[in-house]
CSV table of C-alpha atoms in Angstrom, one decimal:
chain,number,residue,atom,x,y,z
D,1,MET,CA,-100.2,45.9,-195.2
D,2,HIS,CA,-101.4,47.1,-198.6
D,3,ILE,CA,-103.5,45.1,-201.0
D,4,ASN,CA,-102.2,45.6,-204.6
D,5,VAL,CA,-103.4,44.5,-207.9
D,6,VAL,CA,-100.5,42.8,-209.6
D,7,VAL,CA,-99.8,40.9,-212.8
D,8,LEU,CA,-98.1,37.6,-212.0
D,9,ARG,CA,-94.7,37.7,-213.6
D,10,LYS,CA,-93.4,35.0,-215.9
D,11,GLY,CA,-90.5,33.1,-214.5
D,12,VAL,CA,-91.6,33.3,-210.8
D,13,SER,CA,-90.5,30.4,-208.7
D,14,VAL,CA,-93.2,27.8,-208.5
D,15,ASN,CA,-93.3,24.1,-207.4
D,16,MET,CA,-94.0,21.2,-209.7
D,17,ARG,CA,-96.9,19.7,-207.6
D,18,GLY,CA,-99.7,18.8,-209.9
D,19,ALA,CA,-97.5,17.9,-212.9
D,20,THR,CA,-99.1,14.5,-213.1
D,21,LEU,CA,-102.5,16.0,-213.4
D,22,LEU,CA,-101.5,18.4,-216.2
D,23,ASN,CA,-98.9,16.3,-218.0
D,24,MET,CA,-101.1,15.8,-221.0
D,25,MET,CA,-101.1,19.5,-221.8
D,26,THR,CA,-98.6,21.4,-224.0
D,27,PRO,CA,-97.5,23.9,-221.3
D,28,SER,CA,-95.7,22.6,-218.2
D,29,ILE,CA,-97.2,23.2,-214.8
D,30,THR,CA,-94.5,25.8,-214.3
D,31,GLU,CA,-95.6,27.7,-217.3
D,32,LEU,CA,-99.2,27.5,-216.3
D,33,ARG,CA,-98.6,28.8,-212.8
D,34,SER,CA,-96.5,31.7,-214.0
D,35,PHE,CA,-99.1,32.7,-216.7
D,36,PRO,CA,-99.5,36.5,-216.4
D,37,PHE,CA,-103.0,37.2,-215.2
D,38,LEU,CA,-104.5,40.1,-213.3
D,39,CYS,CA,-105.4,39.1,-209.7
D,40,ARG,CA,-105.4,40.3,-206.2
D,41,LYS,CA,-102.4,39.4,-204.1
D,42,VAL,CA,-101.2,40.3,-200.7
D,43,SER,CA,-97.5,40.4,-200.2
D,44,ASN,CA,-96.1,38.7,-197.2
D,45,ASN,CA,-99.5,37.3,-196.3
D,46,PRO,CA,-99.2,35.6,-192.9
D,47,HIS,CA,-102.2,33.4,-193.9
D,48,GLN,CA,-100.6,32.2,-197.1
D,49,HIS,CA,-101.1,28.5,-196.9
D,50,GLY,CA,-98.4,26.0,-197.8
D,51,SER,CA,-94.7,26.2,-197.4
D,52,GLN,CA,-92.2,27.6,-199.8
D,53,ASN,CA,-91.6,24.3,-201.5
D,54,GLY,CA,-95.3,24.0,-202.3
D,55,THR,CA,-96.4,21.5,-199.7
D,56,GLN,CA,-99.6,22.3,-197.8
D,57,THR,CA,-100.9,21.7,-194.3
D,58,SER,CA,-103.8,19.3,-194.0
D,59,PRO,CA,-107.4,20.3,-194.2
D,60,GLU,CA,-107.8,19.0,-190.7
D,61,THR,CA,-105.2,21.5,-189.5
D,62,LYS,CA,-107.0,24.3,-191.3
D,63,ASP,CA,-110.3,23.4,-189.7
D,64,GLN,CA,-108.7,24.2,-186.4
D,65,LEU,CA,-108.3,27.9,-187.4
D,66,VAL,CA,-110.5,30.4,-185.7
D,67,GLU,CA,-112.4,31.1,-188.9
D,68,ASN,CA,-114.0,34.5,-188.1
D,69,GLU,CA,-111.0,36.0,-186.3
D,70,PRO,CA,-109.5,38.9,-188.4
D,71,THR,CA,-105.7,38.9,-188.9
D,72,GLU,CA,-103.5,41.5,-187.3
D,73,GLU,CA,-103.0,43.0,-190.7
D,74,GLU,CA,-106.7,43.1,-191.4
D,75,GLN,CA,-107.3,44.9,-188.1
D,76,ARG,CA,-104.7,47.5,-189.0
D,77,ARG,CA,-105.9,48.0,-192.6
D,78,PRO,CA,-107.8,51.3,-192.8
D,79,LYS,CA,-111.5,50.8,-193.5
D,80,LYS,CA,-113.0,52.5,-196.5
D,81,LYS,CA,-116.5,53.8,-196.9
D,82,PRO,CA,-118.9,51.4,-198.7
D,83,SER,CA,-119.3,53.9,-201.5
D,84,GLU,CA,-115.6,53.8,-202.1
D,85,CYS,CA,-115.6,50.0,-202.4
D,86,SER,CA,-116.6,47.6,-205.2
D,87,VAL,CA,-118.1,44.1,-205.6
D,88,LEU,CA,-117.6,41.9,-208.6
D,89,LEU,CA,-120.2,39.4,-209.7
D,90,PHE,CA,-119.3,36.5,-212.1
D,91,PRO,CA,-122.1,34.9,-214.2
D,92,GLY,CA,-122.6,31.2,-214.8
D,93,GLN,CA,-123.7,28.8,-217.5
D,94,GLY,CA,-126.6,30.1,-219.6
D,95,SER,CA,-125.1,33.6,-220.0
D,96,GLN,CA,-123.0,32.5,-223.0
D,97,PHE,CA,-123.8,33.7,-226.6
D,98,VAL,CA,-122.0,33.7,-229.9
D,99,GLY,CA,-119.9,36.9,-230.2
D,100,MET,CA,-119.0,37.2,-226.6
D,101,GLY,CA,-115.4,38.4,-226.0
D,102,ARG,CA,-115.2,40.4,-229.3
D,103,GLY,CA,-114.9,43.6,-227.3
D,104,LEU,CA,-112.2,42.4,-225.0
D,105,LEU,CA,-109.4,41.4,-227.4
D,106,LYS,CA,-107.6,44.7,-227.3
D,107,TYR,CA,-107.0,44.6,-223.6
D,108,ARG,CA,-103.9,43.3,-221.9
D,109,ASN,CA,-103.5,39.5,-221.5
D,110,VAL,CA,-106.9,38.6,-223.1
D,111,LYS,CA,-105.4,37.0,-226.2
D,112,ASP,CA,-102.9,35.2,-224.1
D,113,MET,CA,-105.6,33.9,-221.9
D,114,PHE,CA,-107.5,32.4,-224.8
D,115,ALA,CA,-104.2,31.0,-226.2
D,116,VAL,CA,-103.5,29.2,-222.9
D,117,ALA,CA,-107.1,28.0,-222.9
D,118,GLN,CA,-106.7,26.5,-226.3
D,119,LYS,CA,-103.7,24.5,-225.0
D,120,ILE,CA,-105.5,23.3,-221.9
D,121,LEU,CA,-108.9,22.5,-223.6
D,122,GLY,CA,-107.5,21.2,-226.9
D,123,TYR,CA,-109.7,23.3,-229.1
D,124,ASP,CA,-110.0,27.0,-230.2
D,125,LEU,CA,-112.1,28.5,-227.5
D,126,LEU,CA,-111.8,32.0,-228.9
D,127,SER,CA,-113.1,31.0,-232.3
D,128,LEU,CA,-116.0,29.2,-230.6
D,129,CYS,CA,-116.9,32.3,-228.5
D,130,LEU,CA,-116.7,34.7,-231.5
D,131,ASP,CA,-118.1,32.6,-234.3
D,132,GLY,CA,-119.8,29.6,-232.8
D,133,PRO,CA,-121.5,27.4,-234.0
D,134,GLU,CA,-124.1,28.2,-231.4
D,135,GLU,CA,-125.1,24.5,-230.8
D,136,GLU,CA,-121.4,23.7,-229.9
D,137,LEU,CA,-121.1,26.8,-227.6
D,138,MET,CA,-124.3,25.8,-225.8
D,139,LYS,CA,-122.9,22.4,-224.8
D,140,THR,CA,-122.0,22.1,-221.1
D,141,VAL,CA,-118.4,21.0,-221.9
D,142,HIS,CA,-117.8,24.1,-224.0
D,143,CYS,CA,-119.9,26.9,-222.4
D,144,GLN,CA,-118.5,26.5,-218.9
D,145,PRO,CA,-114.9,27.2,-219.9
D,146,ALA,CA,-116.1,29.9,-222.3
D,147,VAL,CA,-118.0,31.8,-219.6
D,148,PHE,CA,-115.1,31.3,-217.2
D,149,VAL,CA,-112.4,32.7,-219.5
D,150,THR,CA,-114.7,35.5,-220.9
D,151,SER,CA,-115.5,36.7,-217.4
D,152,LEU,CA,-111.9,37.0,-216.4
D,153,ALA,CA,-111.2,38.7,-219.7
D,154,ALA,CA,-113.9,41.2,-218.7
D,155,VAL,CA,-111.9,41.8,-215.5
D,156,GLU,CA,-109.0,42.9,-217.7
D,157,ARG,CA,-111.2,45.5,-219.4
D,158,LEU,CA,-112.5,46.8,-216.1
D,159,ASN,CA,-109.0,47.1,-214.8
D,160,HIS,CA,-108.0,49.1,-217.9
D,161,GLU,CA,-111.0,51.4,-217.8
D,162,ASN,CA,-111.4,51.7,-214.0
D,163,PRO,CA,-108.4,50.4,-212.1
D,164,ALA,CA,-109.9,51.8,-208.8
D,165,ALA,CA,-112.8,49.2,-209.1
D,166,ILE,CA,-110.2,46.4,-209.0
D,167,GLU,CA,-108.0,48.0,-206.3
D,168,ASN,CA,-111.0,48.8,-204.0
D,169,CYS,CA,-112.8,45.5,-204.5
D,170,VAL,CA,-113.8,44.0,-201.2
D,171,ALA,CA,-115.9,41.0,-202.2
D,172,ALA,CA,-116.8,38.7,-205.2
D,173,ALA,CA,-119.4,36.1,-205.9
D,174,GLY,CA,-120.0,33.8,-208.8
D,175,PHE,CA,-123.0,31.9,-210.0
D,176,SER,CA,-122.2,28.2,-210.3
D,177,VAL,CA,-119.2,27.9,-212.6
D,178,GLY,CA,-118.8,31.7,-212.0
D,179,GLU,CA,-117.6,30.9,-208.6
D,180,PHE,CA,-114.3,29.6,-210.0
D,181,ALA,CA,-113.7,32.9,-211.8
D,182,ALA,CA,-114.4,34.7,-208.5
D,183,LEU,CA,-111.9,32.5,-206.8
D,184,VAL,CA,-109.2,33.2,-209.4
D,185,PHE,CA,-109.8,36.9,-209.2
D,186,SER,CA,-109.5,36.7,-205.4
D,187,GLY,CA,-106.1,35.0,-205.7
D,188,ALA,CA,-107.4,31.6,-204.3
D,189,MET,CA,-106.7,29.7,-207.5
D,190,ASP,CA,-104.4,30.2,-210.5
D,191,PHE,CA,-106.0,30.9,-213.9
D,192,ALA,CA,-104.7,27.8,-215.8
D,193,GLU,CA,-105.3,25.3,-213.0
D,194,ALA,CA,-108.8,26.6,-212.3
D,195,LEU,CA,-109.6,26.4,-216.0
D,196,TYR,CA,-108.5,22.8,-216.0
D,197,VAL,CA,-110.7,22.1,-213.0
D,198,VAL,CA,-113.6,23.8,-214.9
D,199,LYS,CA,-112.9,21.5,-217.8
D,200,VAL,CA,-113.0,18.4,-215.6
D,201,ARG,CA,-116.2,19.7,-213.9
D,202,ALA,CA,-118.0,20.4,-217.2
D,203,GLU,CA,-117.1,17.0,-218.6
D,204,ALA,CA,-118.3,15.2,-215.5
D,205,MET,CA,-121.5,17.2,-215.4
D,206,GLN,CA,-122.1,16.4,-219.1
D,207,LYS,CA,-121.5,12.7,-218.5
D,208,ALA,CA,-123.9,12.7,-215.5
D,209,SER,CA,-126.5,14.4,-217.5
D,210,GLU,CA,-126.5,11.7,-220.1
D,211,LEU,CA,-127.4,9.0,-217.6
D,212,ILE,CA,-131.0,10.0,-217.0
D,213,PRO,CA,-133.4,12.2,-219.0
D,214,SER,CA,-133.5,15.4,-216.9
D,215,GLY,CA,-133.5,19.1,-217.1
D,216,MET,CA,-134.1,22.5,-215.4
D,217,LEU,CA,-137.2,24.7,-215.3
D,218,SER,CA,-137.2,28.4,-214.7
D,219,VAL,CA,-140.2,29.2,-212.4
D,220,MET,CA,-141.7,32.5,-211.4
D,221,GLY,CA,-144.4,32.1,-208.8
D,222,ARG,CA,-147.1,34.0,-207.0
D,223,PRO,CA,-146.6,34.8,-203.3
D,224,GLN,CA,-148.7,31.7,-202.4
D,225,ALA,CA,-146.6,29.3,-204.4
D,226,LYS,CA,-145.1,26.4,-202.4
D,227,TYR,CA,-142.0,25.3,-204.3
D,228,LYS,CA,-140.9,22.5,-202.1
D,229,HIS,CA,-144.4,21.1,-201.9
D,230,ALA,CA,-144.7,21.3,-205.7
D,231,CYS,CA,-141.5,19.3,-206.0
D,232,LEU,CA,-142.9,16.7,-203.6
D,233,GLN,CA,-146.0,16.4,-205.8
D,234,ALA,CA,-143.8,16.0,-208.9
D,235,ARG,CA,-141.8,13.2,-207.2
D,236,GLU,CA,-145.0,11.4,-206.2
D,237,HIS,CA,-146.1,11.6,-209.8
D,238,CYS,CA,-142.8,10.1,-210.9
D,239,LEU,CA,-143.3,7.2,-208.4
D,240,SER,CA,-146.7,6.6,-209.9
D,241,LEU,CA,-145.0,6.1,-213.2
D,242,GLY,CA,-142.6,3.5,-211.8
D,243,ILE,CA,-139.6,5.8,-211.6
D,244,LYS,CA,-137.4,4.7,-208.6
D,245,GLU,CA,-135.8,7.4,-206.4
D,246,PRO,CA,-137.1,10.4,-208.5
D,247,VAL,CA,-135.4,13.7,-208.2
D,248,CYS,CA,-137.1,17.1,-208.3
D,249,SER,CA,-135.9,20.0,-206.2
D,250,VAL,CA,-135.1,23.7,-206.1
D,251,ALA,CA,-131.7,24.1,-207.9
D,252,ASN,CA,-131.3,27.9,-207.9
D,253,TYR,CA,-132.7,30.5,-205.5
D,254,LEU,CA,-132.6,33.6,-207.8
D,255,PHE,CA,-134.8,36.3,-206.2
D,256,PRO,CA,-138.1,36.5,-204.3
D,257,ASP,CA,-140.5,34.1,-206.1
D,258,GLY,CA,-137.9,33.3,-208.7
D,259,ARG,CA,-136.6,29.7,-208.7
D,260,VAL,CA,-135.0,27.1,-210.9
D,261,ILE,CA,-136.3,23.6,-210.3
D,262,ALA,CA,-134.4,20.6,-211.6
D,263,GLY,CA,-134.9,16.9,-211.8
D,264,HIS,CA,-136.3,14.0,-213.8
D,265,LYS,CA,-137.9,15.1,-217.1
D,266,GLU,CA,-141.2,13.5,-216.1
D,267,ALA,CA,-141.2,15.6,-212.9
D,268,LEU,CA,-140.6,18.8,-214.8
D,269,ASP,CA,-143.4,17.9,-217.3
D,270,PHE,CA,-145.7,17.5,-214.4
D,271,LEU,CA,-144.8,21.0,-213.0
D,272,GLN,CA,-145.4,22.6,-216.4
D,273,GLN,CA,-148.8,20.8,-216.9
D,274,ASN,CA,-149.9,21.9,-213.4
D,275,SER,CA,-148.3,25.3,-213.3
D,276,ARG,CA,-151.6,27.2,-212.8
D,277,LYS,CA,-152.7,24.9,-210.0
D,278,LEU,CA,-149.3,25.3,-208.4
D,279,HIS,CA,-149.5,29.1,-208.6
D,280,PHE,CA,-146.7,29.5,-211.1
D,281,LEU,CA,-146.9,32.5,-213.3
D,282,ARG,CA,-144.2,31.1,-215.5
D,283,ALA,CA,-142.6,27.7,-215.9
D,284,ARG,CA,-140.0,27.7,-218.8
D,285,PRO,CA,-137.5,24.9,-219.6
D,286,LEU,CA,-133.9,26.0,-219.7
D,287,PRO,CA,-131.6,25.0,-222.6
D,288,VAL,CA,-129.3,22.9,-220.5
D,289,SER,CA,-128.5,19.2,-220.7
D,290,GLY,CA,-129.2,18.0,-217.2
D,291,ALA,CA,-130.4,18.6,-213.6
D,292,PHE,CA,-127.5,20.6,-212.3
D,293,HIS,CA,-127.3,21.3,-208.6
D,294,THR,CA,-129.4,18.3,-207.7
D,295,ALA,CA,-128.7,14.7,-206.5
D,296,LEU,CA,-128.6,13.6,-210.2
D,297,MET,CA,-125.1,15.2,-210.3
D,298,GLU,CA,-123.8,12.9,-207.6
D,299,SER,CA,-121.6,10.9,-210.1
D,300,ALA,CA,-119.8,14.2,-211.1
D,301,THR,CA,-118.7,15.0,-207.6
D,302,GLU,CA,-115.9,12.5,-207.3
D,303,PRO,CA,-114.0,13.6,-210.5
D,304,LEU,CA,-114.3,17.1,-209.2
D,305,ARG,CA,-113.0,16.2,-205.8
D,306,ASP,CA,-110.1,14.4,-207.3
D,307,VAL,CA,-108.9,17.3,-209.4
D,308,LEU,CA,-109.4,19.8,-206.6
D,309,ARG,CA,-107.0,17.7,-204.5
D,310,GLN,CA,-104.3,18.1,-207.1
D,311,VAL,CA,-104.4,21.8,-207.7
D,312,GLU,CA,-103.2,24.6,-205.5
D,313,VAL,CA,-105.9,26.4,-203.5
D,314,ARG,CA,-105.3,29.3,-201.2
D,315,ARG,CA,-107.4,31.4,-198.8
D,316,PRO,CA,-109.1,34.2,-200.9
D,317,GLU,CA,-107.6,37.7,-200.4
D,318,ILE,CA,-111.0,39.2,-200.5
D,319,ASN,CA,-114.4,37.9,-199.4
D,320,VAL,CA,-115.7,35.3,-201.8
D,321,TYR,CA,-119.1,33.8,-201.1
D,322,SER,CA,-120.0,30.1,-201.5
D,323,ASN,CA,-123.1,29.2,-203.5
D,324,VAL,CA,-123.8,26.4,-201.0
D,325,ASP,CA,-124.6,28.5,-198.0
D,326,ALA,CA,-124.0,32.1,-199.0
D,327,LYS,CA,-121.1,32.3,-196.5
D,328,ARG,CA,-117.6,33.5,-197.3
D,329,TYR,CA,-114.8,31.1,-197.8
D,330,MET,CA,-112.4,30.9,-194.8
D,331,HIS,CA,-109.5,28.6,-195.9
D,332,GLU,CA,-108.4,26.3,-198.7
D,333,GLY,CA,-110.0,23.1,-197.3
D,334,HIS,CA,-113.3,25.0,-197.1
D,335,VAL,CA,-113.0,26.0,-200.8
D,336,ARG,CA,-112.4,22.4,-201.9
D,337,ARG,CA,-115.3,21.0,-199.9
D,338,GLN,CA,-117.8,23.5,-200.9
D,339,LEU,CA,-116.9,23.5,-204.7
D,340,ALA,CA,-117.6,19.7,-204.7
D,341,LYS,CA,-120.7,20.0,-202.6
D,342,GLN,CA,-122.0,22.8,-204.9
D,343,LEU,CA,-122.7,20.3,-207.7
D,344,VAL,CA,-125.5,18.6,-205.7
D,345,SER,CA,-126.7,21.6,-203.7
D,346,PRO,CA,-128.9,24.5,-204.8
D,347,VAL,CA,-127.3,27.7,-205.7
D,348,LYS,CA,-128.3,30.2,-203.0
D,349,TRP,CA,-127.9,33.3,-205.1
D,350,GLU,CA,-130.7,35.3,-203.5
D,351,GLN,CA,-129.2,34.6,-200.1
D,352,THR,CA,-125.7,35.5,-201.3
D,353,LEU,CA,-126.9,38.9,-202.5
D,354,HIS,CA,-128.5,39.5,-199.1
D,355,GLU,CA,-125.3,38.5,-197.3
D,356,VAL,CA,-123.2,40.8,-199.5
D,357,PHE,CA,-125.4,43.9,-199.6
D,358,GLU,CA,-127.2,43.8,-196.2
D,359,ARG,CA,-126.5,47.0,-194.3
D,360,THR,CA,-128.0,49.3,-191.7
D,361,GLN,CA,-130.4,52.0,-192.6
D,362,GLY,CA,-128.8,54.9,-194.3
D,363,GLN,CA,-125.5,53.2,-195.0
D,364,SER,CA,-124.2,53.6,-198.6
D,365,PHE,CA,-123.8,50.7,-201.1
D,366,PRO,CA,-120.6,49.7,-202.9
D,367,HIS,CA,-120.3,49.9,-206.7
D,368,THR,CA,-121.2,46.5,-208.2
D,369,TYR,CA,-119.8,45.2,-211.5
D,370,GLU,CA,-121.0,42.2,-213.4
D,371,VAL,CA,-118.0,40.9,-215.3
D,372,GLY,CA,-118.9,38.5,-218.0
D,373,PRO,CA,-121.5,37.8,-220.7
D,374,GLY,CA,-125.1,38.7,-220.1
D,375,LYS,CA,-126.8,40.9,-217.5
D,376,GLN,CA,-128.7,38.2,-215.6
D,377,LEU,CA,-127.0,38.8,-212.3
D,378,GLY,CA,-127.9,42.5,-212.5
D,379,ALA,CA,-131.5,41.5,-213.0
D,380,THR,CA,-131.5,39.4,-209.9
D,381,LEU,CA,-129.8,42.2,-207.9
D,382,GLN,CA,-132.5,44.6,-209.1
D,383,LYS,CA,-135.2,42.2,-207.8
D,384,CYS,CA,-133.4,41.5,-204.5
D,385,ASN,CA,-132.1,45.0,-203.6
D,386,MET,CA,-133.0,48.0,-205.7
D,387,LYS,CA,-130.8,50.4,-203.7
D,388,ALA,CA,-127.7,48.3,-204.4
D,389,TYR,CA,-128.7,48.0,-208.0
D,390,LYS,CA,-128.5,51.7,-208.4
D,391,SER,CA,-124.7,51.4,-208.2
D,392,TYR,CA,-124.6,48.4,-210.7
D,393,THR,CA,-122.6,48.4,-213.9
D,394,HIS,CA,-122.3,45.7,-216.5
D,395,VAL,CA,-118.9,45.3,-218.2
D,396,ASP,CA,-119.6,44.8,-221.9
D,397,VAL,CA,-117.9,41.8,-223.5
D,398,THR,CA,-118.9,42.5,-227.1
D,399,THR,CA,-118.0,46.1,-227.9
D,400,HIS,CA,-115.2,48.4,-226.7
D,401,ASP,CA,-114.6,52.1,-226.6
D,402,ASP,CA,-111.9,53.4,-228.9
């Protein structure tokens, strides 16, 4: 069996499951699922989940699969040298900036992607990306869809300039909301449905953020820094102030001695005021509205679970790694569970990079492409694995080569 990069054709036969979910949008579910978007797709995949009429087997049935057993086709597929393969990394919230996407509009499908996004979101996402205003783009409800669409638009540029990087891609990972873009690229979700899920997710996270004053703190520590103990001290400080059930925990594992800590505002204030004593070299507040990837996002999980039940999810056609445990997704039930759990779990990005790039001494590394705004993921790769970073390329989203 040969893995091809294909553009989904308009007019393909699709089922109407999920029409209730999306009936408020201008396009029908049929139009959304047949939207032409670059993705990886395996023809005649024996592990394609769901029947021809669109019904799916239960998650319980999927859990009975032998998760790590390769398919017969996977066993027959010729293995390529790592240096001939590629890995795609998709950024998350915080990478957005006014002007992103300007260099992508000439590439196939990109304008159509933003047009469909406008119908799903109800506002002009392209105009917001290109011209701002910045304070609107920075809002959680706007920046998550913006980063999602811009990242997948960057894939279109990469496919135009270096189609072999798409054809030979063996793995993908995304940071927080970037995980949805990675799943779309892998063929596990459709573009339009995934964007709607991102919309629901962003709105639920924004609403959860407004319940309690909270935030996130970027921390770089000395080798002797004890991050979990620092969080414990911060929670004890909150208790002394009369705050019940205070939250303060590591929300992102970025690289060795690089963390993001999130929680109650009072806890983060304590960490900043005591940063020297806690052996922090830097403790900088992030421009986000809440304590993402902590227990303070619990109220956002149910809306996300609900919408994930209503959209089609398939097994990824390449390895896609979960933020929750840095392990690859095995089936659609696994994807649904982990995406909901991700909201209240730390992003294990450092662990994911180790999982993707770990290899024996002397073995070559794949080409790595960061597709989307910013170069933050490249910076984390540089700190985690310098040898892998030597084969890193950022796909620019602001300029293009004529």
